[in-house]
Short mmCIF file of C-alpha atoms and ligand atoms in Angstrom, two decimals:
data_model
loop_
_atom_site.label_atom_id
_atom_site.label_comp_id
_atom_site.label_asym_id
_atom_site.label_seq_id
_atom_site.Cartn_x
_atom_site.Cartn_y
_atom_site.Cartn_z
CA MET A 1 -20.94 -21.96 5.44
CA LYS A 2 -17.29 -20.89 5.67
CA ARG A 3 -16.58 -17.72 3.74
CA ASP A 4 -14.80 -18.49 0.41
CA LYS A 5 -11.72 -16.61 -0.73
CA GLY A 6 -12.96 -13.64 -2.73
CA ILE A 7 -12.80 -13.28 -6.49
CA LEU A 8 -10.78 -10.71 -8.40
CA ILE A 9 -12.77 -8.60 -10.86
CA VAL A 10 -11.00 -6.53 -13.50
CA LEU A 11 -13.14 -3.72 -14.92
CA SER A 12 -11.88 -1.76 -17.93
CA GLY A 13 -13.48 0.66 -20.33
CA PRO A 14 -12.69 3.95 -21.95
CA SER A 15 -12.36 6.99 -19.75
CA GLY A 16 -15.85 8.51 -19.55
CA SER A 17 -17.66 5.20 -20.17
CA GLY A 18 -19.00 5.43 -16.61
CA LYS A 19 -16.81 3.05 -14.60
CA SER A 20 -16.76 5.24 -11.47
CA THR A 21 -20.51 5.84 -11.71
CA VAL A 22 -21.29 2.13 -12.10
CA ILE A 23 -18.86 1.15 -9.33
CA SER A 24 -20.58 3.59 -6.92
CA ALA A 25 -23.94 2.02 -7.76
CA LEU A 26 -22.47 -1.48 -7.31
CA LEU A 27 -20.97 -0.65 -3.90
CA LYS A 28 -24.43 0.45 -2.72
CA ARG A 29 -25.84 -2.93 -3.76
CA ARG A 30 -23.20 -5.21 -2.19
CA ASP A 31 -21.12 -5.10 0.96
CA ASP A 32 -18.74 -7.91 -0.02
CA ILE A 33 -16.70 -5.82 -2.48
CA ARG A 34 -13.50 -3.95 -1.82
CA PHE A 35 -12.51 -1.35 -4.40
CA SER A 36 -8.77 -1.41 -5.04
CA VAL A 37 -7.43 2.13 -4.65
CA SER A 38 -4.76 2.76 -7.29
CA ALA A 39 -1.76 5.03 -7.11
CA THR A 40 -1.50 7.66 -9.84
CA THR A 41 0.67 10.57 -10.88
CA ARG A 42 -2.42 12.34 -12.32
CA PRO A 43 -3.56 15.39 -10.35
CA PRO A 44 -6.86 15.01 -8.46
CA ARG A 45 -10.09 16.17 -10.13
CA PRO A 46 -12.43 18.37 -8.13
CA GLY A 47 -14.15 16.22 -5.51
CA GLU A 48 -11.64 13.36 -5.66
CA VAL A 49 -10.30 12.30 -2.27
CA ASP A 50 -6.72 11.08 -1.67
CA GLY A 51 -6.79 7.52 -0.33
CA LYS A 52 -10.38 6.94 -1.46
CA ASP A 53 -10.41 7.59 -5.22
CA TYR A 54 -6.66 7.26 -5.72
CA TYR A 55 -3.38 7.68 -3.89
CA PHE A 56 -2.13 10.81 -5.62
CA ILE A 57 1.65 10.57 -5.68
CA GLY A 58 4.58 12.09 -7.58
CA ARG A 59 6.60 10.39 -10.33
CA ASP A 60 9.52 9.70 -7.99
CA ALA A 61 7.33 7.94 -5.43
CA PHE A 62 5.63 6.02 -8.24
CA GLU A 63 8.94 4.84 -9.69
CA ARG A 64 10.12 3.82 -6.23
CA MET A 65 7.04 1.61 -5.84
CA VAL A 66 7.72 0.07 -9.27
CA ASP A 67 11.33 -0.68 -8.24
CA GLU A 68 10.17 -2.22 -4.95
CA GLY A 69 7.76 -4.52 -6.82
CA ALA A 70 4.85 -3.04 -4.88
CA PHE A 71 2.45 -3.08 -7.86
CA LEU A 72 0.36 -6.00 -9.08
CA GLU A 73 0.38 -4.13 -12.41
CA HIS A 74 1.14 -0.65 -13.64
CA ALA A 75 0.83 1.27 -16.89
CA GLU A 76 0.98 4.70 -18.46
CA TYR A 77 -2.30 6.16 -19.73
CA VAL A 78 -2.73 9.51 -21.53
CA GLY A 79 0.54 10.81 -20.07
CA ASN A 80 0.07 9.69 -16.45
CA CYS A 81 1.17 6.59 -14.51
CA TYR A 82 -1.30 4.32 -12.75
CA GLY A 83 -0.62 1.24 -10.61
CA THR A 84 -2.45 -1.26 -8.38
CA PRO A 85 -0.77 -1.77 -4.97
CA ALA A 86 -0.52 -5.57 -4.63
CA ALA A 87 -0.61 -6.08 -0.84
CA PRO A 88 -4.15 -4.78 -0.13
CA VAL A 89 -5.56 -6.84 -3.02
CA ASP A 90 -4.25 -10.10 -1.58
CA ALA A 91 -5.18 -9.18 1.99
CA ASP A 92 -8.78 -8.44 0.96
CA LEU A 93 -9.08 -11.60 -1.19
CA ASP A 94 -7.76 -13.72 1.70
CA ALA A 95 -10.27 -12.07 4.03
CA GLY A 96 -13.06 -13.25 1.71
CA TYR A 97 -13.85 -9.96 -0.03
CA ASN A 98 -14.32 -9.71 -3.77
CA VAL A 99 -11.81 -7.17 -5.05
CA LEU A 100 -12.66 -4.82 -7.90
CA LEU A 101 -9.92 -3.25 -10.02
CA ASP A 102 -10.81 -0.30 -12.27
CA ILE A 103 -7.83 -0.40 -14.62
CA GLU A 104 -7.04 0.27 -18.27
CA VAL A 105 -6.37 -2.44 -20.82
CA GLN A 106 -2.55 -2.78 -20.58
CA GLY A 107 -2.73 -3.26 -16.81
CA ALA A 108 -5.71 -5.61 -17.20
CA ALA A 109 -3.66 -7.82 -19.55
CA GLN A 110 -0.89 -7.99 -16.90
CA VAL A 111 -3.36 -8.99 -14.17
CA LEU A 112 -5.09 -11.58 -16.34
CA ALA A 113 -1.72 -13.16 -17.21
CA ALA A 114 -0.71 -13.32 -13.53
CA ARG A 115 -4.16 -14.26 -12.15
CA PRO A 116 -6.01 -16.40 -14.69
CA ASP A 117 -8.92 -16.84 -12.26
CA ALA A 118 -9.77 -13.14 -12.41
CA VAL A 119 -13.11 -12.24 -14.02
CA SER A 120 -12.73 -9.53 -16.67
CA VAL A 121 -15.42 -7.05 -17.66
CA PHE A 122 -15.27 -4.34 -20.31
CA LEU A 123 -17.67 -1.42 -19.86
CA CYS A 124 -18.53 0.63 -22.93
CA PRO A 125 -20.91 3.50 -23.62
CA PRO A 126 -23.78 2.95 -26.09
CA SER A 127 -21.75 4.79 -28.78
CA LEU A 128 -18.57 6.82 -29.25
CA ASP A 129 -20.72 9.94 -29.80
CA GLU A 130 -22.24 9.37 -26.38
CA LEU A 131 -18.75 8.87 -24.92
CA GLU A 132 -17.72 12.28 -26.28
CA ARG A 133 -20.86 13.86 -24.78
CA ARG A 134 -20.08 12.30 -21.38
CA LEU A 135 -16.46 13.43 -21.42
CA ARG A 136 -17.54 16.99 -22.24
CA GLY A 137 -20.40 16.82 -19.72
CA ARG A 138 -18.03 15.73 -16.96
CA GLY A 139 -16.20 19.00 -17.59
CA THR A 140 -12.91 17.82 -16.10
CA ASP A 141 -10.74 17.58 -19.21
CA ALA A 142 -9.36 20.20 -21.59
CA GLU A 143 -10.25 19.82 -25.29
CA GLU A 144 -6.88 18.26 -26.12
CA LYS A 145 -7.29 15.64 -23.34
CA ILE A 146 -10.80 14.81 -24.60
CA LYS A 147 -9.42 14.16 -28.11
CA SER A 148 -6.66 12.05 -26.64
CA ARG A 149 -9.13 10.04 -24.51
CA LEU A 150 -11.36 9.43 -27.58
CA ALA A 151 -8.40 8.20 -29.65
CA THR A 152 -7.38 5.96 -26.74
CA ALA A 153 -10.97 4.61 -26.54
CA ARG A 154 -10.74 3.40 -30.15
CA ARG A 155 -7.52 1.53 -29.35
CA GLU A 156 -9.11 0.02 -26.22
CA TYR A 157 -12.02 -1.29 -28.32
CA THR A 158 -9.57 -3.41 -30.33
CA VAL A 159 -8.86 -5.58 -27.24
CA ALA A 160 -12.34 -5.52 -25.68
CA GLY A 161 -13.02 -8.91 -27.29
CA ASN A 162 -10.50 -10.51 -24.89
CA TYR A 163 -12.69 -9.78 -21.85
CA ASP A 164 -15.05 -12.37 -20.35
CA TYR A 165 -17.99 -9.94 -20.37
CA ILE A 166 -18.99 -6.67 -22.04
CA ILE A 167 -21.50 -4.37 -20.32
CA VAL A 168 -23.08 -1.50 -22.26
CA ASN A 169 -23.57 1.42 -19.90
CA ASP A 170 -26.72 3.00 -21.28
CA ASP A 171 -28.44 3.22 -17.89
CA ALA A 172 -25.96 3.18 -14.98
CA GLU A 173 -28.26 1.33 -12.57
CA THR A 174 -28.89 -1.43 -15.14
CA ALA A 175 -25.13 -1.69 -15.75
CA ALA A 176 -24.58 -2.07 -11.97
CA VAL A 177 -27.21 -4.85 -11.83
CA GLU A 178 -25.38 -6.63 -14.66
CA LEU A 179 -22.00 -6.27 -12.93
CA ASP A 180 -23.56 -7.54 -9.69
CA ALA A 181 -24.87 -10.61 -11.57
CA ILE A 182 -21.46 -11.28 -13.16
CA ILE A 183 -19.78 -11.21 -9.73
CA THR A 184 -22.39 -13.59 -8.32
CA ALA A 185 -21.82 -15.93 -11.28
CA GLY A 186 -18.06 -15.70 -10.67
CA GLN A 187 -18.55 -16.85 -7.09
CA CYS A 188 -20.47 -19.90 -8.33
CA ARG A 189 -17.83 -21.00 -10.86
CA ARG A 190 -16.88 -24.67 -10.67
CA GLY A 191 -13.37 -23.93 -9.38
CA MET A 192 -14.80 -22.04 -6.41
CA ARG A 193 -17.31 -24.75 -5.49
CA LEU A 194 -15.67 -28.12 -6.21
CA LYS A 195 -14.67 -28.47 -2.56
CA PHE A 196 -18.34 -28.85 -1.63
CA ILE A 197 -18.81 -31.94 -3.78
CA GLN A 198 -15.44 -33.54 -3.02
CA GLU A 199 -16.83 -35.63 -0.14
CA GLY A 200 -19.20 -37.30 -2.59
CA VAL A 201 -16.50 -38.46 -4.98
CA MET A 202 -13.87 -39.72 -2.53
P1 ADP B 301 -15.13 6.80 -15.95
O1 ADP B 301 -14.96 6.46 -14.50
O2 ADP B 301 -15.31 5.57 -16.82
O3 ADP B 301 -14.08 7.71 -16.49
P2 ADP B 301 -17.42 8.43 -15.06
O4 ADP B 301 -18.13 7.51 -14.11
O5 ADP B 301 -16.62 9.55 -14.50
O6 ADP B 301 -16.53 7.59 -16.11
O7 ADP B 301 -18.55 9.00 -16.05
C1 ADP B 301 -18.26 9.97 -17.05
C2 ADP B 301 -19.43 10.95 -17.13
O8 ADP B 301 -20.56 10.27 -17.69
C3 ADP B 301 -19.85 11.50 -15.77
O9 ADP B 301 -20.22 12.86 -15.92
C4 ADP B 301 -21.07 10.63 -15.40
O10 ADP B 301 -21.97 11.31 -14.57
C5 ADP B 301 -21.68 10.33 -16.77
N1 ADP B 301 -22.35 9.03 -16.85
C6 ADP B 301 -21.95 7.84 -16.33
N2 ADP B 301 -22.83 6.86 -16.62
C7 ADP B 301 -23.83 7.44 -17.35
C8 ADP B 301 -25.04 6.93 -17.95
N3 ADP B 301 -25.39 5.65 -17.89
N4 ADP B 301 -25.80 7.82 -18.62
C9 ADP B 301 -25.44 9.13 -18.72
N5 ADP B 301 -24.32 9.67 -18.17
C10 ADP B 301 -23.51 8.83 -17.49
P1 5GP B 302 -8.86 8.41 -14.88
O1 5GP B 302 -7.69 9.33 -15.04
O2 5GP B 302 -9.99 8.76 -15.84
O3 5GP B 302 -9.31 8.26 -13.46
O4 5GP B 302 -8.38 6.96 -15.30
C1 5GP B 302 -7.78 6.78 -16.55
C2 5GP B 302 -7.64 5.29 -16.83
O5 5GP B 302 -6.71 4.72 -15.90
C3 5GP B 302 -8.96 4.52 -16.69
O6 5GP B 302 -9.07 3.68 -17.83
C4 5GP B 302 -8.74 3.70 -15.43
O7 5GP B 302 -9.40 2.44 -15.53
C5 5GP B 302 -7.24 3.49 -15.47
N1 5GP B 302 -6.65 3.15 -14.17
C6 5GP B 302 -6.99 3.59 -12.93
N2 5GP B 302 -6.23 3.02 -11.99
C7 5GP B 302 -5.38 2.19 -12.65
C8 5GP B 302 -4.34 1.29 -12.23
O8 5GP B 302 -4.03 1.11 -11.05
N3 5GP B 302 -3.69 0.62 -13.21
C9 5GP B 302 -3.98 0.74 -14.52
N4 5GP B 302 -3.29 0.01 -15.40
N5 5GP B 302 -4.95 1.56 -14.96
C10 5GP B 302 -5.64 2.28 -14.02
#
């Protein structure tokens, strides 16, 4: 069977909800996913690799990319700029890969307006208390940043109802299984499969 064009998956959720953890588990389960590497003006955290986790760039370079129209979407989040380079997303979709975007809610709204076929998933922790524990446990943010991320989480929850799916990340492996199932369901949507029944209705 000829490989279909891939589907675009938009994953959002508060910082610390476990998106990176769940994405790592998902990438171990499936080899048909390409993770979209964003550009950001945020400095790298210990262990983060340029070109793998993010493209870490300065404000000037970021603004140049905005001016050139190089981003599918971009937004500011807790004082830093983040953007999805458009070209690799389309190249990977055309090559038949499913493309996963880990982006915050303003950027997600831009993508969903431009690409109504995208599948949207909101990942949340079991509770906001647990989110605070995870942010502190990760040990990468100063107290002020943690407060800011928690306040931002509350705002993000107000638009979570616009997403196609909500996954509760209690156990990361279970959350990855659920995301895997959502992607499989996305590949089986009517719009992706109508071509196979066309010969019967002509
Ligand atoms: P995000 O990418 O959404 O900012 P991370 O994947 O960095 O979140 O996770 C934030 C912290 O929570 C990390 O220390 C991670 O190990 C931990 N974590 C992620 N998922 C779970 C889970 N299901 N249970 C407990 N801790 C988790
Ligand atoms: P972090 O700094 O914790 O890696 O990410 C902060 C937030 O930025 C997360 O909610 C993450 O989903 C979001 N993010 C990462 N890359 C992008 C991007 O390219 N565009 C947008 N709009 N948000 C992004």
